[in-house]
GROMACS .gro file of C-alpha atoms in nm:
model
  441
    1UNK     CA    1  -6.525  22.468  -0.050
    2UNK     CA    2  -6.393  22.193  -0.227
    3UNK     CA    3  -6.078  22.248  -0.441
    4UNK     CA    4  -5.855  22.074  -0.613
    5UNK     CA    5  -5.524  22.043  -0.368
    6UNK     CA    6  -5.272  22.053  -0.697
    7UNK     CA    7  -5.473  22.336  -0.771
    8UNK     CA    8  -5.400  22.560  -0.490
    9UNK     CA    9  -5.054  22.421  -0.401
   10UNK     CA   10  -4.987  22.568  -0.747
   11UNK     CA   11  -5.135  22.886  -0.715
   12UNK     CA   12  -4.970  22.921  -0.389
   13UNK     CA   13  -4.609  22.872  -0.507
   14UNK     CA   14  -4.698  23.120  -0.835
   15UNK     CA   15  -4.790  23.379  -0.539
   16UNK     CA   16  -4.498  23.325  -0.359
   17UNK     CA   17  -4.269  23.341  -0.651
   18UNK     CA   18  -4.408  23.670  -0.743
   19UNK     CA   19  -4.382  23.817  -0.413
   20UNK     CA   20  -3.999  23.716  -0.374
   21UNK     CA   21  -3.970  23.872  -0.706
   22UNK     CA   22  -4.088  24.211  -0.560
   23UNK     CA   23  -3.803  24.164  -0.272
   24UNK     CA   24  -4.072  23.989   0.004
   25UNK     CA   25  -4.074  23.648   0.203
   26UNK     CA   26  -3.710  23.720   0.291
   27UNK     CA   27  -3.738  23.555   0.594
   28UNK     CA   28  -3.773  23.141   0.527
   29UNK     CA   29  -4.028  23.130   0.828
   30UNK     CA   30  -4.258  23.381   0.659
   31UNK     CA   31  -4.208  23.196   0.333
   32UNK     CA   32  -4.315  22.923   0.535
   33UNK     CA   33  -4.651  23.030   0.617
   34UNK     CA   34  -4.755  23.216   0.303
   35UNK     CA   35  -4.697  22.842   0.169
   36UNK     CA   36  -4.897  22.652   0.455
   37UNK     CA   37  -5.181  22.851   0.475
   38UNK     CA   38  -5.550  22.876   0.293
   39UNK     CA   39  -5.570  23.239   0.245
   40UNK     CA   40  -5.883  23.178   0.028
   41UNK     CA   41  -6.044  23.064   0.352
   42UNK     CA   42  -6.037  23.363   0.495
   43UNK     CA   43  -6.167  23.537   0.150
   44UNK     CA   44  -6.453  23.315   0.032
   45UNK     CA   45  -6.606  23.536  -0.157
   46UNK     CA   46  -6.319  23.602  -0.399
   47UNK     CA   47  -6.230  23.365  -0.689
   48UNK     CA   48  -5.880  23.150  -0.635
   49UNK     CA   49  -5.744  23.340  -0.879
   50UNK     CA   50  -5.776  23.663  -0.715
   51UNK     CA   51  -5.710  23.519  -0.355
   52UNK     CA   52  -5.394  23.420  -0.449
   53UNK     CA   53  -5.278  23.734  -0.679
   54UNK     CA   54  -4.995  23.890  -0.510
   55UNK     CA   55  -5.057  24.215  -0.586
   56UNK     CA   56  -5.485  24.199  -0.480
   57UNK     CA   57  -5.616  24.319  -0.174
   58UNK     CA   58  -5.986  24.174  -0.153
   59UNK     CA   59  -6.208  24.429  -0.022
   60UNK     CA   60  -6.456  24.264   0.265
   61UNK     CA   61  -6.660  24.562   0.456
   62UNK     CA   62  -6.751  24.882   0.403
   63UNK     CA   63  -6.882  25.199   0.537
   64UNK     CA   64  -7.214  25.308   0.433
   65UNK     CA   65  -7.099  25.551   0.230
   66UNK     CA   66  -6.904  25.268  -0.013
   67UNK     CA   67  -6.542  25.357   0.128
   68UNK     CA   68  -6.349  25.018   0.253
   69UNK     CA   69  -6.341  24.952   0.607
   70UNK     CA   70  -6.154  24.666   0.600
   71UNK     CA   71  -5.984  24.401   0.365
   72UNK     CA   72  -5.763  24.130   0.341
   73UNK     CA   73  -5.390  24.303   0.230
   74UNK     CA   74  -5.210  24.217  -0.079
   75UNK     CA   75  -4.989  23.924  -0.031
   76UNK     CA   76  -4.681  24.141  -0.110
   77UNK     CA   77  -4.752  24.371   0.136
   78UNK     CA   78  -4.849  24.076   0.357
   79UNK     CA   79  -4.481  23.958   0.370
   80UNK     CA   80  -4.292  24.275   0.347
   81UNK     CA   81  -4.488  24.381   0.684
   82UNK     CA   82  -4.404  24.032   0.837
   83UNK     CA   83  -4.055  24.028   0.728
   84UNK     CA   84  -4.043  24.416   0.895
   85UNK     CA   85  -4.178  24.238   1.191
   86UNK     CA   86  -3.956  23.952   1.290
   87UNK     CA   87  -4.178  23.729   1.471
   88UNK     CA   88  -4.013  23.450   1.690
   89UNK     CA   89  -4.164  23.159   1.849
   90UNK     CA   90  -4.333  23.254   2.163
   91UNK     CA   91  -4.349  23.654   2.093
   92UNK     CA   92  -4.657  23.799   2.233
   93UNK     CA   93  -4.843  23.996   1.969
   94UNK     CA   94  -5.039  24.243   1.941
   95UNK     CA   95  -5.263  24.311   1.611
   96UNK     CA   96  -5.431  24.603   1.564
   97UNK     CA   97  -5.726  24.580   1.268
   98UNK     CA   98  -5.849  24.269   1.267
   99UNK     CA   99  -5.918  24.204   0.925
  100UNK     CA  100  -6.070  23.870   0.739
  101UNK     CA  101  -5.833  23.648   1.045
  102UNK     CA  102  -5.557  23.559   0.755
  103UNK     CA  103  -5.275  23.776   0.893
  104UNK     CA  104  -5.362  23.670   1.260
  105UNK     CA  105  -5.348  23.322   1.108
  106UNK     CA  106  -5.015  23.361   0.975
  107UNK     CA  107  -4.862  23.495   1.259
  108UNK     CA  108  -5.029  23.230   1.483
  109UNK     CA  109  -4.830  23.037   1.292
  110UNK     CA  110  -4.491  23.217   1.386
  111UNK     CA  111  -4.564  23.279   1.738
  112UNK     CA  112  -4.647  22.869   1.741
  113UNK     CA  113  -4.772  22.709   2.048
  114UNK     CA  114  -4.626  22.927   2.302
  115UNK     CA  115  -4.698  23.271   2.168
  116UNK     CA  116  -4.973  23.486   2.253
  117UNK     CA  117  -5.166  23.660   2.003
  118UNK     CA  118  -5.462  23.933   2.002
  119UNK     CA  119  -5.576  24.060   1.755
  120UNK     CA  120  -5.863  24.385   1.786
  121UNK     CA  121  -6.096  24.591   1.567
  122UNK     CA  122  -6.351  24.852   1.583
  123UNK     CA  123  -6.642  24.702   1.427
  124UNK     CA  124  -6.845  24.389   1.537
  125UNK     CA  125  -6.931  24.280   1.214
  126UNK     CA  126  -6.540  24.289   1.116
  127UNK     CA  127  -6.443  24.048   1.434
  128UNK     CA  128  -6.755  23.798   1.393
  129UNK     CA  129  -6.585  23.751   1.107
  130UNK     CA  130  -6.259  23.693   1.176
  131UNK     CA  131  -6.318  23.496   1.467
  132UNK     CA  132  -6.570  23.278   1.289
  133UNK     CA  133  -6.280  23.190   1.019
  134UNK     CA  134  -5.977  23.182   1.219
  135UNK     CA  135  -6.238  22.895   1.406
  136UNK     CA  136  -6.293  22.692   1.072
  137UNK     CA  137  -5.889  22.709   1.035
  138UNK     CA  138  -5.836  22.589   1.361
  139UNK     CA  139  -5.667  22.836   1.519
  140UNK     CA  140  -5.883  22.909   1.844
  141UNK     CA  141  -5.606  23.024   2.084
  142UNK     CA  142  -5.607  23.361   1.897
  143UNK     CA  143  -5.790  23.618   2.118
  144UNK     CA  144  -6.020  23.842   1.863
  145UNK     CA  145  -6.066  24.162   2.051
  146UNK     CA  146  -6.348  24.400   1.974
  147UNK     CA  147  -6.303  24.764   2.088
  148UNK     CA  148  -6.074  25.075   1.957
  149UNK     CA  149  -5.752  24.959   1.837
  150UNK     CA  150  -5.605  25.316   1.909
  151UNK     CA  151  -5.668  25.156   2.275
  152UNK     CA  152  -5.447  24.853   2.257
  153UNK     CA  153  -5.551  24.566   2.481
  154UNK     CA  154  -5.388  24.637   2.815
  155UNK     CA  155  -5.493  24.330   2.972
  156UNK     CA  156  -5.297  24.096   2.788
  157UNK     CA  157  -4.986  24.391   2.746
  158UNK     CA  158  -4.689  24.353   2.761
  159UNK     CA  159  -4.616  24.284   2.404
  160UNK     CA  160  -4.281  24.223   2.233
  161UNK     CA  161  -4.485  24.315   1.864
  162UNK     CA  162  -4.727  24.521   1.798
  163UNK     CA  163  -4.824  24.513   1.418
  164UNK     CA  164  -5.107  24.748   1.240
  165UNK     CA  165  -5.292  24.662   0.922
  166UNK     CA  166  -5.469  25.013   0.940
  167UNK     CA  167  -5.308  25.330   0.897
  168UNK     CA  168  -5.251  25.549   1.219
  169UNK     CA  169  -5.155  25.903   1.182
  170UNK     CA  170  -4.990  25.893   1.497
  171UNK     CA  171  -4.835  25.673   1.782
  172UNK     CA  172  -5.118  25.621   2.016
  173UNK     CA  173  -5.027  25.668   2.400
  174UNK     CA  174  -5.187  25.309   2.465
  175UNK     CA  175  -4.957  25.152   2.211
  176UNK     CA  176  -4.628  25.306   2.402
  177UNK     CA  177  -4.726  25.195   2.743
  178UNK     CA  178  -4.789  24.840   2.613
  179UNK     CA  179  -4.456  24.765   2.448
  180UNK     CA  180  -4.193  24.538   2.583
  181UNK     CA  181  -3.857  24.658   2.642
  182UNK     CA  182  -3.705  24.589   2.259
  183UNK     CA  183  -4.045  24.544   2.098
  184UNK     CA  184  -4.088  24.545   1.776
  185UNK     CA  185  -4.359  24.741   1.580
  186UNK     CA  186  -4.467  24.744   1.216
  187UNK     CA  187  -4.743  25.056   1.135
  188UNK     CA  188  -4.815  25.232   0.799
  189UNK     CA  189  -4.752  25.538   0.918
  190UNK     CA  190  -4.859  25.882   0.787
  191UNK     CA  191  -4.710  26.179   0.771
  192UNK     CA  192  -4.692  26.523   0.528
  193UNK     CA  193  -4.997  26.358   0.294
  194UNK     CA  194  -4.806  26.003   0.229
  195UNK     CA  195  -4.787  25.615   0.390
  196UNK     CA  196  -4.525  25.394   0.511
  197UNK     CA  197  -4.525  25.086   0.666
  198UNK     CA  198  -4.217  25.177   0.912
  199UNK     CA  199  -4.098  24.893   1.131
  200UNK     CA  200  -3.949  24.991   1.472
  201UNK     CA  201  -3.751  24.873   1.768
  202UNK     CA  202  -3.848  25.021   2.158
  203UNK     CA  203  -3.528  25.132   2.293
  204UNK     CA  204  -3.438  25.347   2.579
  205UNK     CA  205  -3.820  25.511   2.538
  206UNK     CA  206  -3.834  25.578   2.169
  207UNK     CA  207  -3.897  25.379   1.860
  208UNK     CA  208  -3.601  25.390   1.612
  209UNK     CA  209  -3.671  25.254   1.253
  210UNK     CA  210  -3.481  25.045   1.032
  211UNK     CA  211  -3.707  24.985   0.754
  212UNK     CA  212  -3.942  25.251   0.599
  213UNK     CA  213  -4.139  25.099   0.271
  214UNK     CA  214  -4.388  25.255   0.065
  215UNK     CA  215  -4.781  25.135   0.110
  216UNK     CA  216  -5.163  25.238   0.156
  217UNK     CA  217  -5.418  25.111   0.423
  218UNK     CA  218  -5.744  25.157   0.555
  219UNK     CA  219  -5.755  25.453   0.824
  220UNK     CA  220  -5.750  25.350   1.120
  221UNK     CA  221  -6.083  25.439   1.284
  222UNK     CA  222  -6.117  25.627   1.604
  223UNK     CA  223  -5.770  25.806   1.656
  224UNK     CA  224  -5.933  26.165   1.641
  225UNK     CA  225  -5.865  26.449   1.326
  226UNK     CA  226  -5.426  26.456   1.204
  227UNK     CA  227  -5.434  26.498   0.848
  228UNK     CA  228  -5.666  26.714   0.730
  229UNK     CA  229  -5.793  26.752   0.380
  230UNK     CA  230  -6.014  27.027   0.200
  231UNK     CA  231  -6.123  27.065  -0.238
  232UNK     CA  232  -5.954  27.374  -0.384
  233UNK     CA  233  -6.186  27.364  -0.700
  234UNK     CA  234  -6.525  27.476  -0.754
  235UNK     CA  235  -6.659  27.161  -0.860
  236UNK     CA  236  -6.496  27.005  -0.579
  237UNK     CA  237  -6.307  26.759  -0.735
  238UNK     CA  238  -5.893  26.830  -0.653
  239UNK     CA  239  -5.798  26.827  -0.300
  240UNK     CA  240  -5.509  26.908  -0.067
  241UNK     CA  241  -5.446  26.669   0.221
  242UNK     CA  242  -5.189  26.825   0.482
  243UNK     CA  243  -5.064  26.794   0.851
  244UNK     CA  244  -5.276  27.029   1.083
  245UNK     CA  245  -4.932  27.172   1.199
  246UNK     CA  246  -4.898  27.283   0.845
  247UNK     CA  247  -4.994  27.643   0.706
  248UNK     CA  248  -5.200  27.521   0.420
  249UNK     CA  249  -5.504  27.719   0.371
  250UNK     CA  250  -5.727  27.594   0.108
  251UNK     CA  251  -5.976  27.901   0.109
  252UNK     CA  252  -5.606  28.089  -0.050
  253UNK     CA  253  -5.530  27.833  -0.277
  254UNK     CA  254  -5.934  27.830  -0.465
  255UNK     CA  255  -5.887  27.915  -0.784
  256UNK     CA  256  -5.500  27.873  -0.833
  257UNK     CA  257  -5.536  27.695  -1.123
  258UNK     CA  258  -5.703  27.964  -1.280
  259UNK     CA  259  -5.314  28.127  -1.270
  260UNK     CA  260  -5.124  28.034  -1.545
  261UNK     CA  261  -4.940  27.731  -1.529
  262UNK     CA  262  -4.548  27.730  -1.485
  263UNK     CA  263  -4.357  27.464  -1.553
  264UNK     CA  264  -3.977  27.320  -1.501
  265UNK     CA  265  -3.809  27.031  -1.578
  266UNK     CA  266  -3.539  26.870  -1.344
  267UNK     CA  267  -3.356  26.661  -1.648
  268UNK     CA  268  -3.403  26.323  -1.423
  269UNK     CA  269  -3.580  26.019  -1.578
  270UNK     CA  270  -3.695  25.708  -1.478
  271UNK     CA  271  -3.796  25.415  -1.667
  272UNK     CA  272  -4.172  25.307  -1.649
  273UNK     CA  273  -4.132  25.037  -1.363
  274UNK     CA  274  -3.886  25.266  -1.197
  275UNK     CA  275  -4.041  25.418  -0.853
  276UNK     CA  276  -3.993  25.763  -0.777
  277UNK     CA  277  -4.134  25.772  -0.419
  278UNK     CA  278  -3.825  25.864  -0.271
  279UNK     CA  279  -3.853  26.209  -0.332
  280UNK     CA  280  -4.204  26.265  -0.184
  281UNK     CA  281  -4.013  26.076   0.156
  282UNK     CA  282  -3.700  26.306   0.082
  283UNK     CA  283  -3.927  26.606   0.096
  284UNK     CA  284  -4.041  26.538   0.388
  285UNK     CA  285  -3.691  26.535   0.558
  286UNK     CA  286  -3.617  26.887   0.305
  287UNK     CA  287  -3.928  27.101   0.344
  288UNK     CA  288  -4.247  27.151   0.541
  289UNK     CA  289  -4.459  27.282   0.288
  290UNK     CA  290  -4.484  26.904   0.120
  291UNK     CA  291  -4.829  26.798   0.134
  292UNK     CA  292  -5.035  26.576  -0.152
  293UNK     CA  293  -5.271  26.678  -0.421
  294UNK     CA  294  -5.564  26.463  -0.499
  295UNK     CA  295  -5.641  26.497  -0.924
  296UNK     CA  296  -5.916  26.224  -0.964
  297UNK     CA  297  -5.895  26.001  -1.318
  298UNK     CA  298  -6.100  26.207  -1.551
  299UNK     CA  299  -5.940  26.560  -1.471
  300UNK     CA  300  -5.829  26.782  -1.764
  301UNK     CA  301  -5.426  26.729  -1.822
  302UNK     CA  302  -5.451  27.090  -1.920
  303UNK     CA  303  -5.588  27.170  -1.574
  304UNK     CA  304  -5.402  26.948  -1.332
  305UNK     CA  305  -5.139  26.665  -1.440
  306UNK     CA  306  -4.998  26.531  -1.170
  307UNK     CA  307  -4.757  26.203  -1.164
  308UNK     CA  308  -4.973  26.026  -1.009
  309UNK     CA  309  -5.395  26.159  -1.015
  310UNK     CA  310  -5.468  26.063  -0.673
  311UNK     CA  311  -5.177  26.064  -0.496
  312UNK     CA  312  -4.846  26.300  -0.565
  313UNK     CA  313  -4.641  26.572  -0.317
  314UNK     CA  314  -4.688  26.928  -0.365
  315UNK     CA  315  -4.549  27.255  -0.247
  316UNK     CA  316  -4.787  27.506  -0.067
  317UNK     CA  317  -4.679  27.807  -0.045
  318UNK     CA  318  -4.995  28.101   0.036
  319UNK     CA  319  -5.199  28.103  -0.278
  320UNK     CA  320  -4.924  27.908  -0.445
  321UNK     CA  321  -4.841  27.598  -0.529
  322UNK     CA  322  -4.629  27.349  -0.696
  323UNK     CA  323  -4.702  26.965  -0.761
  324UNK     CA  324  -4.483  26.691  -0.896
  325UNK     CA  325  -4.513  26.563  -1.295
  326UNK     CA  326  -4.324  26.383  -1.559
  327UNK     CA  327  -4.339  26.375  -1.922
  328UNK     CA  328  -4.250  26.121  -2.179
  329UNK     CA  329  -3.934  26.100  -2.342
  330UNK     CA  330  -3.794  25.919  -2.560
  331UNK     CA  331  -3.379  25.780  -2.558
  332UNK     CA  332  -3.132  25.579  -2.655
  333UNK     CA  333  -3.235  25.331  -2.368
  334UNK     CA  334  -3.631  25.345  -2.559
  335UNK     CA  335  -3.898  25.577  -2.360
  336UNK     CA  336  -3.843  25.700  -2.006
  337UNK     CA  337  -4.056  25.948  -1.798
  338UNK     CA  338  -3.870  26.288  -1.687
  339UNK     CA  339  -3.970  26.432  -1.361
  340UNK     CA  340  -4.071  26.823  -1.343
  341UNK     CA  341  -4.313  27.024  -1.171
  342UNK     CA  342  -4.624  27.186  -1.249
  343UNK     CA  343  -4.691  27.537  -1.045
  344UNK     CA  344  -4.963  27.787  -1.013
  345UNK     CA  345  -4.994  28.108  -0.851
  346UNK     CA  346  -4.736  28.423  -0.746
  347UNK     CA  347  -4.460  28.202  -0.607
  348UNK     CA  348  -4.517  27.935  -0.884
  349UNK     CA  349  -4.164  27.983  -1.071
  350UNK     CA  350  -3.982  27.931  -0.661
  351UNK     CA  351  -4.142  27.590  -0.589
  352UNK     CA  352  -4.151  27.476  -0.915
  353UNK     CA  353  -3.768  27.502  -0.943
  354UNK     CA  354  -3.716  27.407  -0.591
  355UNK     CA  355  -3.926  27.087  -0.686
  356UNK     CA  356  -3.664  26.978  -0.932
  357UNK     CA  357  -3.347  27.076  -0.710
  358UNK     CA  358  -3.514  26.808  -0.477
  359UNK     CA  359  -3.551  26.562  -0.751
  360UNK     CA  360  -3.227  26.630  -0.887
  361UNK     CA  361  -3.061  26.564  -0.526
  362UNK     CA  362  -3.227  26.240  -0.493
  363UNK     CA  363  -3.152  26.111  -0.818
  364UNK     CA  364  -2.817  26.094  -0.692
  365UNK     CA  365  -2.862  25.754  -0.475
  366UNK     CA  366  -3.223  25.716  -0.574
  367UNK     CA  367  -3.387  25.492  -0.278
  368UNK     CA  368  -3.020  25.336  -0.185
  369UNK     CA  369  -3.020  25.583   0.073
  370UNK     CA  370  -3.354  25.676   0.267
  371UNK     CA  371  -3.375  25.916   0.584
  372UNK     CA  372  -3.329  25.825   0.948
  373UNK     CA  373  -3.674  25.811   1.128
  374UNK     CA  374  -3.706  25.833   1.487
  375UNK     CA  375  -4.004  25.870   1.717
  376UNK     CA  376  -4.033  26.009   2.029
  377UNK     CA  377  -4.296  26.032   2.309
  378UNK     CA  378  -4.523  26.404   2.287
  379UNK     CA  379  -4.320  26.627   2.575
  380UNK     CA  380  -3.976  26.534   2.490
  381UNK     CA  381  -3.805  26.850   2.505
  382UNK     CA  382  -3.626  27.010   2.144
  383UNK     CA  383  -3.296  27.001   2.305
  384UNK     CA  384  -3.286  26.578   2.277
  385UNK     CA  385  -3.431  26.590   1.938
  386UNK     CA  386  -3.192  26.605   1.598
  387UNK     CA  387  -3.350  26.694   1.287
  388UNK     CA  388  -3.691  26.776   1.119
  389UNK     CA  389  -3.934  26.746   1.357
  390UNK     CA  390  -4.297  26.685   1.308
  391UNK     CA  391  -4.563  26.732   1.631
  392UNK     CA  392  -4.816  26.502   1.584
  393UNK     CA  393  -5.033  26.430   1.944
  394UNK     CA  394  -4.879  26.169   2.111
  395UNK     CA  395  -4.524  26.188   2.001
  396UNK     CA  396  -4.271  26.378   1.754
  397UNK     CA  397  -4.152  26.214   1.481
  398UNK     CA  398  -3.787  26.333   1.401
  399UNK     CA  399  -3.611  26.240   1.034
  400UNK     CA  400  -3.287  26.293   0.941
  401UNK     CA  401  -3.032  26.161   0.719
  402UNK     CA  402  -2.667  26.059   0.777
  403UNK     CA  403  -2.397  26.277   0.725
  404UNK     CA  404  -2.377  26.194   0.383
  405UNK     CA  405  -2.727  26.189   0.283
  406UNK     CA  406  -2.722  26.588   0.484
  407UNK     CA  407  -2.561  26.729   0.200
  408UNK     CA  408  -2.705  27.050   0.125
  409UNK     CA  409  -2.917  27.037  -0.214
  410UNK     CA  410  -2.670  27.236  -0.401
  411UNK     CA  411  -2.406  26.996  -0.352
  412UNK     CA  412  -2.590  26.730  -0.427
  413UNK     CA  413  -2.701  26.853  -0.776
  414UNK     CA  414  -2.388  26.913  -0.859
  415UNK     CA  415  -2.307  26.566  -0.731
  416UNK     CA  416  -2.622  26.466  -0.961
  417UNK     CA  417  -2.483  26.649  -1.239
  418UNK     CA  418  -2.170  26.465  -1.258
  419UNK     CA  419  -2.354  26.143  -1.226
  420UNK     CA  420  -2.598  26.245  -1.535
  421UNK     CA  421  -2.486  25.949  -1.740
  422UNK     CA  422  -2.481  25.724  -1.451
  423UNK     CA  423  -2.854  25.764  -1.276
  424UNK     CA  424  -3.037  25.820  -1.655
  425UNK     CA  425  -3.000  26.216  -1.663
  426UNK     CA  426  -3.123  26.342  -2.015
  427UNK     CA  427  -2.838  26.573  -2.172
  428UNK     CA  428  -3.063  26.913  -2.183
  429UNK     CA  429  -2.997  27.118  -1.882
  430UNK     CA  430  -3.344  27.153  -1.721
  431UNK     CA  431  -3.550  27.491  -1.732
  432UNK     CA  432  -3.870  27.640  -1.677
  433UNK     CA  433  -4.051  27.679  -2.017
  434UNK     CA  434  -4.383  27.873  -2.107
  435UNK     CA  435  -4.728  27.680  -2.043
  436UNK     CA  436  -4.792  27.739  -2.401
  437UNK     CA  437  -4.495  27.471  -2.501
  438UNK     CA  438  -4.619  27.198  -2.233
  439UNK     CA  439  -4.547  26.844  -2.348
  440UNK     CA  440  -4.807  26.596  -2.309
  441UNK     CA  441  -4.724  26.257  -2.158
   0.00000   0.00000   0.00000
């Protein structure tokens, strides 16, 4: 391809720009090599334009059935997982989903000339590729890997990084007996229906976070049935995706929103750009019933209205349930979005109002504050382990908050409610009003 160089040294520094803006490329050496390399090289097939938006992942192989089976990341998400990372020269890395070659490229680049870097995937078609552009780039000391990431690749183990760019549902056994003492992993981790890209550090046998950011990725393929999902409409269109060591059972919850709808209002608002995905994380510290409902684009508002169609928390409860929402409202400030639940079923009026007591007690610090995650290796006995614990396979995830952030909820709405004015509180007190007086967004 033959491009103008002004051209892309342009586009390159807009990209950049725009992903420091979002908080990303913290570190100068990972500014450094968003700004050095070609990722259009590795995605030929996409305009410039959209090769270097910041906020476009380019789609580059799918499954037969038209779901993605791999693509090249945003660039945002790019850099926040590198800066999680903290490459040094000479680290010996492991990368598990291959992708189109440009993240093995860029962290070629950090390990430099006396690192060691692997990179696997699943699918042959998916490392022809890479390996055939990482080639054009130049960067032939990167070992492309085909076979089952969930596997690692113990020949070339120990590693002091271990990165994903697919989404594991759990800590695979392979991965722990591969690390380096004080390794550092970056994975986009899911648990109780949601993703994060957590970054750890290997100490004394378990992996202790520091960073826990909100993302989405490609499963990753292979690592056997975790999350489990199932349609609780007859045209099979809304979904519940849970935990298999949750008590969600979708054959109780068909036809629940047949029930008529309840609905409260926690009095918290948030401005457009504002996130609010601390309180699906904060539920998952606060209540093991949190799971996510799936409402594709297109569904009725009067039938399901989630804050988000295909991806919000929810409350199972039996043949009840309660699901995140927000409505418009308009302020002194101009228009911001209040946050409420929606509930159907017996015990709708319960998790709708304990929906809002958990968005009222995070309004309180919002995401300055997020929990404590810690994982530990499947056997470790309950007697080590501090906090909500969740049993996935090969290890138990445990999350916790400091002593401040373990407030019980009660205090913290009332710490919320003295705050109103402070963290954008309207002035009515919240309540649960009839579905016939809904407000539309």
């Amino acid at each position: 391809m033959t491009t103008n160089t002004a051209t892309l040294d342009a586009l390159r520094v807009t990209m950049i720009e725009k992903v420091q803006k979002m908080g990303w490329a913290k570190r100068p050496e990972v500014e450094r090599v968003l700004r050095d390399t070609s990722r259009h090289e590795f995605v030929p097939e996409a305009p410039l334009e959209k090769a270097y938006d910041p906020y476009n992942a380019v789609i580059t192989h799918r499954f037969s059935d038209g779901s993605s089976l791999s693509c090249a990341s945003a660039p945002f998400v790019v850099a926040m997982m590198l800066d999680q990372l903290q490459v040094s020269p000479g680290s010996r890395v492991l990368e598990i989903g291959a992708g189109t070659g440009y993240n093995a490229s860029l962290l070629a680049e950090l390990t430099g000339p006396t690192g060691r870097l692997t990179t696997i995937d699943i699918d042959p078609d998916v490392t022809a590729q890479a390996s055939h552009a990482l080639h054009a780039a130049g960067y032939d000391d990167v070992r492309v890997v085909t076979g089952d990431g969930a596997a690692g690749v113990p020949e070339n183990a120990p590693y002091d990084r271990l990165i994903a760019t697919v989404s594991p549902w759990d800590i695979p056994n392979a991965w722990w007996d591969q690390l380096a003492p004080g390794a550092r992993v970056v994975a986009p981790l899911r648990w109780r229906g949601q993703a994060r890209s957590v970054a750890f550090t290997y100490t004394d046998g378990r992996l202790v976070a520091d960073s826990i950011e909100l993302c989405g990725f490609v499963y990753l393929v292979g690592e056997g049935e975790g999350e489990t999902s199932a349609p609780i409409t007859n045209d099979q269109t809304i979904t519940v995706h849970w935990d298999r060591d949750q008590a969600v059972n979708p054959d109780a919850l068909r036809g629940v929103f047949d029930q008529p709808r309840v609905t409260a209002w926690s009095g918290v608002t948030i401005a457009g750009d504002e996130p609010h995905d601390g309180v699906w994380l904060r539920l998952t510290v606060t209540d093991r019933r949190v799971c996510r409902i799936n409402a594709p684009g297109g569904t009725p508002p009067e039938v399901c209205d989630p804050v988000e169609a295909c991806r919000a928390p929810a409350l199972v409860d039996g043949d009840s349930m309660a699901y995140l929402a927000s409505r418009r409202r308009e302020t002194d400030d101009g228009a911001r979005w209040e946050l409420g639940a929606y509930g159907h079923g017996p015990a709708a009026t319960k998790l709708t109002e304990r929906l809002c007591n958990e968005v009222r007690a995070w309004s309180v610090e919002r995401d300055q504050r997020k929990p404590n995650l810690t994982v530990y290796r499947a056997g470790t006995p309950d007697t080590d382990l501090s906090g909500t614990i969740i049993d996935k396979t090969n290890s138990r995830f445990v999350l916790n908050y400091d002593i401040i952030g373990c407030l019980p909820s009660d205090e913290l709405i009332g710490e919320a409610v003295k705050r109103k004015h402070e963290v954008g509180i309207v002035a009515e007190d919240a309540s649960i009003e009839n579905p016939s007086n809904d407000q539309e967004l």
